[in-house]
Structures are given as C-alpha cells and as structure tokens.
Amino acid sequence: MLKILHEDNDLIFVDKPPGIVVQRGYDPSEPVLLEIVSEYLAAKGEKAILMQRLDRGTSGVMFFSKKDAINANLTRQFERKAIRKEYLALVEGELASSRTIDAPIARIGPISFGVREGGKRAVTAVEPLSWSGEGSLIRVGLLTGRTHQIRVHLADIGHPLVGDWLYGERNAARPMLHARSLTMHHPATNEIITIQSPVPDDFAEECGRRGVGRVEC
C-alpha cells in the first residue's frame, strides 16, 4: 500500500492514495497513513513525524520528517510559505480564466467551513488548464493554508470540486483533488527539491468522462 516517492536520511515523501486518512479517527479498524509510514520506518530504526495533512479524499504527495532536529526548520518554512504545494483539481462548470481568490474562511459547522467576514485570510491562485461544458481541469496554488481552503474557495466562486459531497455534489467517488507537487528547501542541505506525484487513475478517468482532455500520469 505504501508508495514512496523519495526518501533520504531526513525525510520521506509518500504518494497518498485517495480514501485513506492521515491520522487515526473514530474507526479503529481502518488503515491510517501515519501508522503505515511509522511501521515501515520503525523496521529500520527510524520514526515518522507528521508535518502536514491531506483530507481523506485527496490524493498525492505529502512528507514526513524522520528527525526532531530538523522540525524547527520545517516549521519556519511553513510559516514563511516557503513550502509550495501545487494541486490539480477537476471542478464543475466552465472555468476558463485565471484568478486569485482572496476571501476569509471560518468554521460554519461541525465539519464544514465557509467564506465569512471575520474569518482567517485565505488566498488561492487558480489557473485553468482545459475545460468543456462538463467541467474544468485547473491548477491550484495555495498562498495560505486553511482547512478545506481549496474546496471552500472553489465552491464559493461557483465551481465546486467534482465529487465534493460537503461543498458540492456527491457525483464521483471522491472529491477530485490531487496534490501534484511539493517544493521546499531540504532542511539538511538547503537544496531546493521538488517531489511530484503521478495523477491517479480515477482522477484521469473522471477527466476523460467530462471531456477535459488527457491528464498525464
């Protein structure tokens, strides 16, 4: 189940499949990504330290630290927005122009968030790649990191993620959001590294069904 995209002495980058939680929730029997990575590293005398999260339905690249000594560096990079994440999203409707969504987000329910005055500032950059009457494939960049930010912002402009049961419609097996790449300064060497995740089959197939062109895996 564990697909490793890159591993060195300090970090491990994995390809999160859709449908798996990152941390243990209420179900004691379901697989948990953190526990899977921890078990893999424990066999080598190493540990997994969670540094980021993705929603259950989101696929793609995410990383874990192996050493406490580098975590302060990684935290500073998050705070300075030096860790850059790029997503691919399949959304409802024809979204044919680039835009930057700058709208505050606040909690509005037990598990939901929305654009509200007085919320925390959230900024999302959207670039269309291809579109049809059945949907649009877009590239998304986060300038801030709020819970459900991409999902909330896209729904707010009238283009919710395909399959987003919380902010749109349950018309696909999961919300069609994929963490395509992650760029950061390696905390040990300061070298800029970019790790990419291939587009999963279900995402590519949904793009095909909606006529937005082939997505390279």
mmCIF file of C-alpha atoms in Angstrom:
data_model
loop_
_atom_site.group_PDB
_atom_site.id
_atom_site.type_symbol
_atom_site.label_atom_id
_atom_site.label_comp_id
_atom_site.label_asym_id
_atom_site.label_seq_id
_atom_site.Cartn_x
_atom_site.Cartn_y
_atom_site.Cartn_z
ATOM 1 C CA MET A 1 0.000 0.000 0.000
ATOM 2 C CA LEU A 2 2.876 2.405 0.748
ATOM 3 C CA LYS A 3 4.281 4.102 -2.350
ATOM 4 C CA ILE A 4 7.455 6.049 -1.642
ATOM 5 C CA LEU A 5 8.219 8.961 -3.964
ATOM 6 C CA HIS A 6 11.520 9.957 -2.330
ATOM 7 C CA GLU A 7 13.392 9.025 0.830
ATOM 8 C CA ASP A 8 16.660 10.144 2.396
ATOM 9 C CA ASN A 9 18.163 10.276 5.875
ATOM 10 C CA ASP A 10 15.899 13.124 6.999
ATOM 11 C CA LEU A 11 12.633 12.987 5.047
ATOM 12 C CA ILE A 12 10.250 10.572 3.408
ATOM 13 C CA PHE A 13 7.780 11.625 0.701
ATOM 14 C CA VAL A 14 4.885 9.284 0.001
ATOM 15 C CA ASP A 15 2.075 9.094 -2.521
ATOM 16 C CA LYS A 16 -1.150 9.231 -0.533
ATOM 17 C CA PRO A 17 -3.939 7.262 -2.188
ATOM 18 C CA PRO A 18 -7.487 8.632 -2.055
ATOM 19 C CA GLY A 19 -9.760 7.232 0.639
ATOM 20 C CA ILE A 20 -7.185 6.814 3.406
ATOM 21 C CA VAL A 21 -6.971 9.030 6.498
ATOM 22 C CA VAL A 22 -3.669 10.532 7.595
ATOM 23 C CA GLN A 23 -4.330 10.211 11.343
ATOM 24 C CA ARG A 24 -6.433 7.825 13.406
ATOM 25 C CA GLY A 25 -10.075 8.849 13.696
ATOM 26 C CA TYR A 26 -13.060 7.111 15.197
ATOM 27 C CA ASP A 27 -12.772 3.845 13.286
ATOM 28 C CA PRO A 28 -10.213 1.573 14.972
ATOM 29 C CA SER A 29 -10.112 -0.814 12.019
ATOM 30 C CA GLU A 30 -9.408 1.493 9.068
ATOM 31 C CA PRO A 31 -5.897 1.927 7.637
ATOM 32 C CA VAL A 32 -4.063 5.100 8.664
ATOM 33 C CA LEU A 33 -1.230 6.574 6.599
ATOM 34 C CA LEU A 34 0.799 7.807 9.571
ATOM 35 C CA GLU A 35 0.724 4.340 11.114
ATOM 36 C CA ILE A 36 1.700 2.676 7.835
ATOM 37 C CA VAL A 37 4.683 5.014 7.392
ATOM 38 C CA SER A 38 5.634 4.643 11.068
ATOM 39 C CA GLU A 39 5.652 0.851 10.786
ATOM 40 C CA TYR A 40 7.814 0.979 7.672
ATOM 41 C CA LEU A 41 10.355 3.316 9.286
ATOM 42 C CA ALA A 42 10.340 1.527 12.652
ATOM 43 C CA ALA A 43 11.629 -1.591 10.906
ATOM 44 C CA LYS A 44 14.735 0.452 10.046
ATOM 45 C CA GLY A 45 15.076 2.047 13.468
ATOM 46 C CA GLU A 46 13.615 5.370 12.315
ATOM 47 C CA LYS A 47 10.437 7.277 13.168
ATOM 48 C CA ALA A 48 7.793 9.210 11.269
ATOM 49 C CA ILE A 49 6.891 12.718 12.401
ATOM 50 C CA LEU A 50 3.761 14.190 10.859
ATOM 51 C CA MET A 51 4.353 17.636 9.334
ATOM 52 C CA GLN A 52 1.299 18.117 7.080
ATOM 53 C CA ARG A 53 -2.120 16.648 6.324
ATOM 54 C CA LEU A 54 -4.370 15.922 3.387
ATOM 55 C CA ASP A 55 -8.104 15.226 3.506
ATOM 56 C CA ARG A 56 -9.255 11.624 3.267
ATOM 57 C CA GLY A 57 -10.436 12.038 -0.306
ATOM 58 C CA THR A 58 -7.387 13.955 -1.551
ATOM 59 C CA SER A 59 -4.587 12.066 -3.262
ATOM 60 C CA GLY A 60 -0.971 12.993 -3.861
ATOM 61 C CA VAL A 61 2.378 13.878 -2.409
ATOM 62 C CA MET A 62 2.964 14.503 1.278
ATOM 63 C CA PHE A 63 6.015 14.200 3.501
ATOM 64 C CA PHE A 64 7.074 13.138 6.975
ATOM 65 C CA SER A 65 10.125 14.167 8.961
ATOM 66 C CA LYS A 66 12.362 11.488 10.435
ATOM 67 C CA LYS A 67 14.291 13.639 12.926
ATOM 68 C CA ASP A 68 13.215 16.035 15.670
ATOM 69 C CA ALA A 69 16.298 18.178 14.989
ATOM 70 C CA ILE A 70 15.007 19.352 11.597
ATOM 71 C CA ASN A 71 11.425 20.089 12.601
ATOM 72 C CA ALA A 72 12.045 23.701 13.629
ATOM 73 C CA ASN A 73 13.463 24.370 10.151
ATOM 74 C CA LEU A 74 10.427 22.789 8.520
ATOM 75 C CA THR A 75 8.042 24.746 10.738
ATOM 76 C CA ARG A 76 9.757 28.012 9.767
ATOM 77 C CA GLN A 77 9.417 27.100 6.106
ATOM 78 C CA PHE A 78 5.685 26.540 6.580
ATOM 79 C CA GLU A 79 5.381 29.869 8.412
ATOM 80 C CA ARG A 80 7.254 31.741 5.642
ATOM 81 C CA LYS A 81 5.175 29.989 2.966
ATOM 82 C CA ALA A 82 8.460 28.587 1.622
ATOM 83 C CA ILE A 83 6.950 25.124 1.194
ATOM 84 C CA ARG A 84 4.965 25.379 -2.027
ATOM 85 C CA LYS A 85 2.237 22.906 -2.910
ATOM 86 C CA GLU A 86 0.585 22.644 -6.306
ATOM 87 C CA TYR A 87 -2.698 20.827 -6.823
ATOM 88 C CA LEU A 88 -4.734 19.623 -9.768
ATOM 89 C CA ALA A 89 -8.486 19.928 -9.386
ATOM 90 C CA LEU A 90 -11.425 18.874 -11.523
ATOM 91 C CA VAL A 91 -14.294 21.275 -10.953
ATOM 92 C CA GLU A 92 -17.884 21.721 -12.059
ATOM 93 C CA GLY A 93 -18.660 24.139 -14.873
ATOM 94 C CA GLU A 94 -16.510 26.027 -17.331
ATOM 95 C CA LEU A 95 -13.731 27.900 -15.558
ATOM 96 C CA ALA A 96 -11.704 29.466 -18.349
ATOM 97 C CA SER A 97 -9.807 32.379 -16.777
ATOM 98 C CA SER A 98 -7.075 32.597 -14.164
ATOM 99 C CA ARG A 99 -7.889 34.306 -10.916
ATOM 100 C CA THR A 100 -6.703 34.779 -7.360
ATOM 101 C CA ILE A 101 -9.349 34.145 -4.711
ATOM 102 C CA ASP A 102 -8.727 36.252 -1.598
ATOM 103 C CA ALA A 103 -11.587 35.513 0.790
ATOM 104 C CA PRO A 104 -11.590 34.834 4.565
ATOM 105 C CA ILE A 105 -12.575 31.386 5.807
ATOM 106 C CA ALA A 106 -14.287 30.475 9.085
ATOM 107 C CA ARG A 107 -15.825 27.348 10.554
ATOM 108 C CA ILE A 108 -19.577 27.187 9.920
ATOM 109 C CA GLY A 109 -20.441 23.692 11.119
ATOM 110 C CA PRO A 110 -19.040 20.639 12.911
ATOM 111 C CA ILE A 111 -17.003 19.608 9.863
ATOM 112 C CA SER A 112 -17.566 22.422 7.366
ATOM 113 C CA PHE A 113 -16.057 25.819 6.615
ATOM 114 C CA GLY A 114 -17.177 28.771 4.536
ATOM 115 C CA VAL A 115 -16.230 32.223 3.301
ATOM 116 C CA ARG A 116 -17.224 34.598 6.081
ATOM 117 C CA GLU A 117 -16.302 38.108 7.176
ATOM 118 C CA GLY A 118 -14.125 37.919 10.250
ATOM 119 C CA GLY A 119 -12.608 34.597 9.205
ATOM 120 C CA LYS A 120 -8.915 33.939 8.659
ATOM 121 C CA ARG A 121 -7.452 35.341 5.466
ATOM 122 C CA ALA A 122 -7.128 32.735 2.728
ATOM 123 C CA VAL A 123 -5.616 33.185 -0.736
ATOM 124 C CA THR A 124 -5.848 30.659 -3.566
ATOM 125 C CA ALA A 125 -4.434 31.015 -7.095
ATOM 126 C CA VAL A 126 -6.362 29.253 -9.862
ATOM 127 C CA GLU A 127 -5.141 28.585 -13.411
ATOM 128 C CA PRO A 128 -7.358 26.752 -15.922
ATOM 129 C CA LEU A 129 -5.711 24.029 -17.999
ATOM 130 C CA SER A 130 -8.629 22.702 -20.069
ATOM 131 C CA TRP A 131 -12.407 22.825 -19.941
ATOM 132 C CA SER A 132 -15.627 21.642 -21.519
ATOM 133 C CA GLY A 133 -19.316 22.019 -20.826
ATOM 134 C CA GLU A 134 -18.990 19.211 -18.288
ATOM 135 C CA GLY A 135 -16.178 20.577 -16.154
ATOM 136 C CA SER A 136 -12.745 22.174 -15.955
ATOM 137 C CA LEU A 137 -9.278 20.922 -15.085
ATOM 138 C CA ILE A 138 -7.364 23.555 -13.133
ATOM 139 C CA ARG A 139 -4.014 24.055 -11.444
ATOM 140 C CA VAL A 140 -4.279 25.417 -7.904
ATOM 141 C CA GLY A 141 -1.631 27.101 -5.771
ATOM 142 C CA LEU A 142 -2.039 27.895 -2.075
ATOM 143 C CA LEU A 143 -0.729 31.171 -0.734
ATOM 144 C CA THR A 144 -2.167 30.336 2.700
ATOM 145 C CA GLY A 145 -3.027 27.022 4.317
ATOM 146 C CA ARG A 146 -6.542 26.952 5.811
ATOM 147 C CA THR A 147 -8.607 23.846 6.455
ATOM 148 C CA HIS A 148 -10.624 22.905 3.331
ATOM 149 C CA GLN A 149 -9.311 26.075 1.662
ATOM 150 C CA ILE A 150 -9.369 24.832 -1.923
ATOM 151 C CA ARG A 151 -12.744 23.167 -1.526
ATOM 152 C CA VAL A 152 -14.340 26.204 0.114
ATOM 153 C CA HIS A 153 -12.920 28.771 -2.292
ATOM 154 C CA LEU A 154 -13.856 26.827 -5.409
ATOM 155 C CA ALA A 155 -17.380 26.247 -4.143
ATOM 156 C CA ASP A 156 -17.680 29.938 -3.257
ATOM 157 C CA ILE A 157 -16.945 31.019 -6.857
ATOM 158 C CA GLY A 158 -19.481 28.530 -8.205
ATOM 159 C CA HIS A 159 -17.065 25.797 -9.287
ATOM 160 C CA PRO A 160 -17.021 23.135 -6.542
ATOM 161 C CA LEU A 161 -14.814 20.094 -6.897
ATOM 162 C CA VAL A 162 -16.378 17.230 -8.796
ATOM 163 C CA GLY A 163 -17.434 14.686 -6.183
ATOM 164 C CA ASP A 164 -17.237 17.062 -3.218
ATOM 165 C CA TRP A 165 -20.160 15.802 -1.133
ATOM 166 C CA LEU A 166 -19.638 18.514 1.513
ATOM 167 C CA TYR A 167 -19.459 21.639 -0.665
ATOM 168 C CA GLY A 168 -20.916 20.427 -3.948
ATOM 169 C CA GLU A 169 -22.494 17.184 -5.142
ATOM 170 C CA ARG A 170 -21.724 13.510 -4.498
ATOM 171 C CA ASN A 171 -21.328 12.820 -8.213
ATOM 172 C CA ALA A 172 -17.994 10.989 -8.126
ATOM 173 C CA ALA A 173 -16.316 8.505 -5.817
ATOM 174 C CA ARG A 174 -14.399 11.282 -4.031
ATOM 175 C CA PRO A 175 -13.575 14.979 -4.307
ATOM 176 C CA MET A 176 -11.371 15.276 -7.402
ATOM 177 C CA LEU A 177 -8.352 16.971 -5.829
ATOM 178 C CA HIS A 178 -4.758 15.789 -6.290
ATOM 179 C CA ALA A 179 -1.619 17.164 -4.610
ATOM 180 C CA ARG A 180 0.569 17.148 -7.727
ATOM 181 C CA SER A 181 3.862 18.535 -6.398
ATOM 182 C CA LEU A 182 5.632 19.865 -3.334
ATOM 183 C CA THR A 183 8.673 22.162 -3.428
ATOM 184 C CA MET A 184 10.815 23.008 -0.407
ATOM 185 C CA HIS A 185 14.322 23.667 0.871
ATOM 186 C CA HIS A 186 15.799 20.448 2.180
ATOM 187 C CA PRO A 187 16.320 21.115 5.907
ATOM 188 C CA ALA A 188 19.741 19.427 5.950
ATOM 189 C CA THR A 189 21.291 20.802 2.759
ATOM 190 C CA ASN A 190 19.137 23.860 1.930
ATOM 191 C CA GLU A 191 18.872 22.487 -1.612
ATOM 192 C CA ILE A 192 15.560 23.204 -3.340
ATOM 193 C CA ILE A 193 13.793 19.934 -4.070
ATOM 194 C CA THR A 194 10.527 19.251 -5.903
ATOM 195 C CA ILE A 195 8.705 15.959 -5.491
ATOM 196 C CA GLN A 196 5.843 15.057 -7.828
ATOM 197 C CA SER A 197 3.016 12.563 -7.596
ATOM 198 C CA PRO A 198 1.554 10.883 -10.695
ATOM 199 C CA VAL A 199 -2.105 11.526 -11.400
ATOM 200 C CA PRO A 200 -4.164 8.568 -10.092
ATOM 201 C CA ASP A 201 -6.293 6.530 -12.467
ATOM 202 C CA ASP A 202 -9.648 7.606 -11.013
ATOM 203 C CA PHE A 203 -8.782 11.282 -11.486
ATOM 204 C CA ALA A 204 -7.635 10.782 -15.077
ATOM 205 C CA GLU A 205 -10.708 8.700 -15.890
ATOM 206 C CA GLU A 206 -13.088 11.332 -14.497
ATOM 207 C CA CYS A 207 -11.333 13.990 -16.584
ATOM 208 C CA GLY A 208 -11.849 11.801 -19.624
ATOM 209 C CA ARG A 209 -15.532 11.300 -18.871
ATOM 210 C CA ARG A 210 -16.007 15.053 -18.686
ATOM 211 C CA GLY A 211 -14.106 15.771 -21.883
ATOM 212 C CA VAL A 212 -11.396 17.995 -20.444
ATOM 213 C CA GLY A 213 -8.557 16.187 -22.178
ATOM 214 C CA ARG A 214 -5.979 13.634 -21.194
ATOM 215 C CA VAL A 215 -4.183 14.140 -17.891
ATOM 216 C CA GLU A 216 -0.617 12.906 -17.967
ATOM 217 C CA CYS A 217 0.114 10.451 -15.183
#
